[in-house]
Amino acid sequence: MHFIEAKSLSKTYVRHSAPKTGGISRLWRRDTQRVEALTEASFSIERGELVGLIGPNGAGKSTTVKLLTGILTPSGGTCTVDGRTPWAERQEHVRHLGAVFGQRTQLWWDVPIRDSFLLLRDIYALDQAGWQKRLDELVDALQLGDFLYTPLRQLSLGQRMRAELCGSLLHKPSLLFLDEPTIGLDAVSKLKLRAFLKEENRQNGTTILLTTHDMEDMLALCSRVMVLGHGRLLYDGALDALLQQYDTVHTLRVTFDGGADLTSLPASVTRDGDAYVLTYEPARTPTSVLLPQVLAAGTVREMTLKEQNVDELIARMYREMAL
């Protein structure tokens, strides 16, 4: 049995709004609109996988997460998580979940974060020894020791996110949901958080489902992604394979000592000061074929290969998928 298995999972919302025409009857009449937030999505996730869920706003990501957590009941289809139906066995189900949402908090705002951890110990009915051991591990790994007795409201955003992650993992959940976990963090905090998540996944086999618009997070953490658009699952597979479909143009910047003959190169050549900028399609001319030709064209002083920005690749993917 797969750890998570969804079959034809669907969710339709009904929205009511006042009609644009109709005179005085507009006061009591309502127009009804059915919105398909998720349409027959089928997928499976194995225990211990780290999977990214991407798509533009309104694609169905949040609806998918809410169905997997049991917050919503689907309009159609089935889903099990570790053998449980999330919305039918929600009380037992949530005991095995953790969640970190970049814009929300699960800790108490005005009390020291250790007091929040104590409250979570009682909520999850954890034994004192096991809780203390796990807390010590997380405090050390997330470097919380310097502000363990500081109220949440006095912490920086990076400190707060690390505290939230600690609170989500105290009960050793088998499934962790991350929604924009690095939003607003500086570069150093992002790197530390990503390193911790990879280690948590490796050491404890925690299954992690990540939703984010930060593609650097996706590249650093996930080898597999699921792409949602208009409520439909459009792609489920390797992230590298997905990016290669849209990484169609590379740029090679070369500076020569002295002259160079680039007329026969299978690339578009322009000048940028002393440097030559070569634009080529690796599908037609592999980099391994182009580089020897460049080296033979003159004495190379400096050479830099630039692939397309991953955000540009994702934006192109969204355009081509009409998202």
XYZ file of C-alpha atoms in Angstrom:
323
model
C 0.000 0.000 0.000
C 1.253 3.483 -0.865
C 1.715 5.904 2.034
C -0.531 8.434 0.277
C -2.894 7.303 -2.426
C -5.434 9.548 -4.153
C -7.829 8.321 -6.831
C -9.918 10.740 -8.899
C -9.856 13.230 -6.025
C -12.155 16.201 -6.737
C -13.425 19.256 -4.917
C -16.120 21.648 -6.146
C -17.074 24.848 -4.345
C -20.424 26.578 -4.711
C -20.263 30.379 -4.666
C -23.261 32.665 -4.278
C -23.265 36.263 -5.473
C -25.782 39.024 -6.090
C -26.967 39.173 -9.731
C -25.746 42.136 -11.802
C -29.227 42.826 -13.164
C -32.786 42.259 -12.009
C -33.964 45.468 -10.396
C -35.217 45.238 -6.833
C -35.187 41.441 -6.990
C -31.384 41.665 -6.669
C -31.987 42.200 -2.953
C -33.068 38.594 -2.401
C -31.897 36.702 -5.503
C -28.480 35.050 -5.674
C -26.538 33.732 -8.629
C -24.875 30.358 -8.084
C -21.487 29.446 -9.532
C -19.735 26.087 -9.277
C -15.950 26.278 -9.089
C -13.927 23.110 -9.653
C -10.900 23.622 -7.406
C -9.617 20.081 -7.993
C -10.684 17.697 -10.740
C -10.028 13.949 -10.639
C -6.457 14.115 -9.363
C -4.836 10.703 -8.986
C -1.380 10.219 -7.481
C 0.550 8.171 -4.941
C 3.420 9.069 -2.610
C 5.676 6.587 -0.860
C 6.705 6.835 2.773
C 9.783 9.009 3.166
C 9.433 10.856 -0.138
C 10.019 14.589 -0.362
C 7.615 15.913 -2.997
C 7.053 19.420 -4.314
C 3.623 20.728 -5.256
C 3.758 23.713 -7.612
C 1.419 25.780 -9.739
C 0.209 29.373 -10.024
C -2.222 30.916 -7.552
C -5.618 29.252 -7.806
C -4.160 26.048 -9.286
C -5.587 23.817 -6.538
C -2.536 23.402 -4.282
C -4.184 24.596 -1.076
C -7.290 22.526 -1.792
C -5.126 19.422 -2.257
C -3.331 20.036 1.042
C -6.615 20.639 2.873
C -8.008 17.372 1.548
C -4.889 15.461 2.596
C -5.037 16.964 6.086
C -8.762 16.246 6.462
C -9.797 19.895 6.705
C -11.985 19.477 3.610
C -14.200 16.640 2.426
C -13.932 15.914 -1.309
C -16.797 16.157 -3.755
C -15.613 12.934 -5.377
C -12.868 10.358 -5.368
C -10.962 8.710 -2.547
C -7.763 9.286 -0.620
C -5.885 7.457 2.109
C -2.866 8.572 4.119
C -1.077 5.722 5.889
C -4.273 3.692 5.567
C -6.517 6.415 7.036
C -9.183 8.456 5.276
C -8.225 11.998 6.397
C -11.688 13.585 6.644
C -13.368 10.473 8.100
C -10.700 9.785 10.747
C -9.531 13.310 11.335
C -8.902 13.147 15.091
C -6.552 10.190 14.745
C -5.166 11.472 11.449
C -3.941 14.832 12.767
C -1.940 13.101 15.503
C 0.426 11.970 12.757
C 0.687 15.279 10.894
C 2.915 18.323 11.160
C 2.497 21.597 9.307
C 4.441 24.819 8.828
C 2.681 27.633 7.021
C 4.783 30.687 6.253
C 1.998 33.186 6.953
C 0.432 31.505 10.004
C 1.524 30.435 13.468
C 0.650 27.478 15.651
C 2.608 28.752 18.641
C 1.260 31.166 21.225
C 2.219 34.762 20.489
C 2.818 36.200 23.953
C 4.449 33.321 25.817
C 8.005 31.948 25.691
C 8.307 29.365 22.939
C 9.257 26.659 25.457
C 5.861 27.148 27.093
C 4.247 26.596 23.691
C 6.232 23.384 23.363
C 4.961 22.306 26.796
C 1.379 22.925 25.689
C 1.985 20.889 22.536
C 3.355 18.080 24.702
C 0.041 17.949 26.555
C -2.065 18.313 23.390
C -0.343 15.305 21.811
C -0.173 13.423 25.137
C 3.573 12.873 24.862
C 5.465 11.279 27.716
C 7.885 13.603 29.487
C 11.056 11.660 28.751
C 10.315 11.196 25.051
C 9.217 14.811 24.673
C 12.348 16.134 26.399
C 14.637 13.967 24.272
C 12.967 15.096 21.062
C 12.959 18.739 22.173
C 16.680 18.613 22.949
C 17.368 17.152 19.491
C 15.333 19.833 17.727
C 16.676 22.715 19.834
C 20.205 21.636 18.958
C 19.488 21.044 15.254
C 17.516 24.283 14.798
C 19.736 26.350 17.137
C 16.895 27.520 19.374
C 18.834 27.549 22.650
C 19.490 31.303 22.750
C 15.791 32.260 22.601
C 13.977 29.251 24.060
C 12.567 31.441 26.849
C 11.696 34.397 24.621
C 8.066 35.148 23.627
C 7.298 34.381 20.007
C 6.393 38.011 19.248
C 9.939 39.132 20.095
C 11.646 36.787 17.638
C 12.872 37.618 14.162
C 11.114 35.978 11.235
C 13.903 33.438 10.790
C 13.874 32.528 14.483
C 10.088 32.283 14.428
C 10.081 29.897 11.466
C 12.611 27.631 13.175
C 10.467 27.638 16.314
C 7.383 26.781 14.251
C 9.225 23.888 12.656
C 10.261 22.604 16.073
C 6.646 22.735 17.261
C 5.488 20.828 14.183
C 8.011 18.026 14.674
C 7.884 17.511 18.434
C 5.443 14.606 18.138
C 7.459 12.957 15.338
C 4.813 13.187 12.614
C 5.009 10.745 9.740
C 3.836 13.457 7.315
C 4.948 17.097 7.269
C 3.252 19.801 5.181
C 5.323 22.871 4.338
C 3.643 25.887 2.747
C 6.110 28.652 1.808
C 8.379 27.739 4.768
C 11.169 30.154 3.770
C 9.030 33.159 2.836
C 10.717 36.372 3.983
C 13.866 34.646 5.242
C 17.375 35.858 4.483
C 19.788 33.705 2.475
C 21.581 32.248 5.508
C 18.316 31.297 7.236
C 17.035 29.655 4.045
C 20.149 27.522 3.699
C 19.970 26.392 7.339
C 16.287 25.531 7.088
C 16.760 23.551 3.879
C 19.687 21.624 5.385
C 17.624 20.756 8.443
C 14.667 19.537 6.370
C 16.861 17.261 4.267
C 18.420 15.799 7.415
C 15.018 15.305 9.066
C 13.813 13.508 5.963
C 16.943 11.338 5.824
C 17.203 10.458 9.505
C 13.562 9.965 10.464
C 12.010 9.059 7.122
C 9.497 11.893 7.444
C 7.363 12.237 4.327
C 7.381 15.904 3.300
C 5.000 17.686 0.937
C 6.253 21.151 -0.002
C 4.222 23.900 -1.664
C 6.115 27.042 -2.592
C 6.692 29.671 -5.263
C 10.403 29.746 -4.348
C 11.953 27.454 -6.946
C 15.299 27.505 -5.144
C 13.559 25.684 -2.280
C 12.150 23.197 -4.754
C 15.527 22.580 -6.390
C 17.295 22.181 -3.046
C 14.766 19.802 -1.495
C 12.657 17.949 -4.062
C 13.594 15.465 -6.765
C 9.928 14.923 -7.646
C 7.263 17.541 -8.341
C 3.577 17.573 -9.082
C 2.322 20.483 -11.196
C -1.269 21.639 -10.727
C -3.153 24.000 -13.022
C -6.835 24.878 -13.160
C -7.477 22.164 -10.591
C -5.885 19.409 -12.667
C -2.705 17.440 -12.146
C -0.669 18.291 -15.242
C 2.681 16.692 -14.433
C 3.989 14.205 -11.898
C 7.614 13.205 -12.154
C 11.252 14.208 -11.841
C 11.965 17.915 -11.417
C 15.103 17.693 -13.579
C 13.169 16.146 -16.456
C 10.520 18.860 -16.210
C 13.055 21.690 -16.294
C 14.917 20.172 -19.224
C 11.770 20.401 -21.326
C 11.863 24.199 -21.015
C 15.612 24.811 -20.631
C 16.009 25.264 -24.389
C 18.575 28.103 -24.621
C 21.983 28.450 -22.931
C 24.400 31.359 -22.949
C 28.181 31.099 -23.053
C 30.200 34.215 -22.235
C 33.800 34.073 -23.485
C 36.740 36.472 -23.291
C 39.804 35.803 -25.462
C 43.418 36.912 -25.242
C 43.849 38.417 -28.668
C 41.664 37.717 -31.689
C 39.227 34.868 -32.245
C 37.424 33.413 -35.256
C 33.845 32.538 -34.269
C 32.259 32.649 -37.706
C 31.764 28.879 -37.991
C 30.339 28.288 -34.527
C 26.787 26.840 -34.357
C 25.626 29.686 -32.113
C 24.368 33.260 -32.245
C 27.306 35.548 -31.382
C 27.094 39.087 -29.990
C 29.596 41.374 -28.269
C 29.450 42.721 -24.729
C 32.537 44.883 -24.267
C 35.580 42.627 -24.560
C 33.461 39.477 -24.214
C 31.656 37.401 -26.808
C 28.175 36.177 -25.861
C 27.216 32.901 -27.548
C 23.563 31.848 -27.470
C 22.757 28.288 -28.519
C 20.202 25.492 -28.184
C 21.738 22.511 -26.328
C 19.180 20.155 -27.896
C 20.674 20.926 -31.334
C 24.248 21.628 -30.292
C 25.269 19.914 -27.049
C 27.574 21.921 -24.816
C 30.137 19.108 -25.068
C 30.257 19.712 -28.847
C 30.352 23.519 -28.687
C 33.107 23.900 -26.066
C 35.954 22.311 -28.120
C 35.028 24.564 -31.049
C 35.196 27.640 -28.809
C 38.569 26.568 -27.417
C 39.850 26.098 -30.965
C 38.668 29.575 -32.014
C 41.293 31.426 -29.955
C 43.124 31.647 -26.640
C 40.417 31.673 -23.996
C 41.018 33.900 -20.983
C 37.680 33.410 -19.263
C 34.541 31.432 -20.022
C 31.206 31.279 -18.175
C 28.245 29.043 -18.976
C 24.884 30.441 -17.939
C 21.758 28.321 -17.967
C 18.353 29.940 -17.860
C 17.040 31.125 -14.528
C 14.786 28.479 -12.996
C 12.038 31.034 -12.333
C 12.091 31.929 -16.042
C 11.783 28.244 -16.915
C 8.776 27.820 -14.634
C 7.187 30.995 -16.020
C 7.655 29.617 -19.545
C 6.130 26.306 -18.452
C 3.079 28.104 -17.042
C 2.684 30.054 -20.293
C 2.905 26.968 -22.461
C 0.456 25.130 -20.225
C -1.865 28.175 -20.454
C -1.866 28.600 -16.662
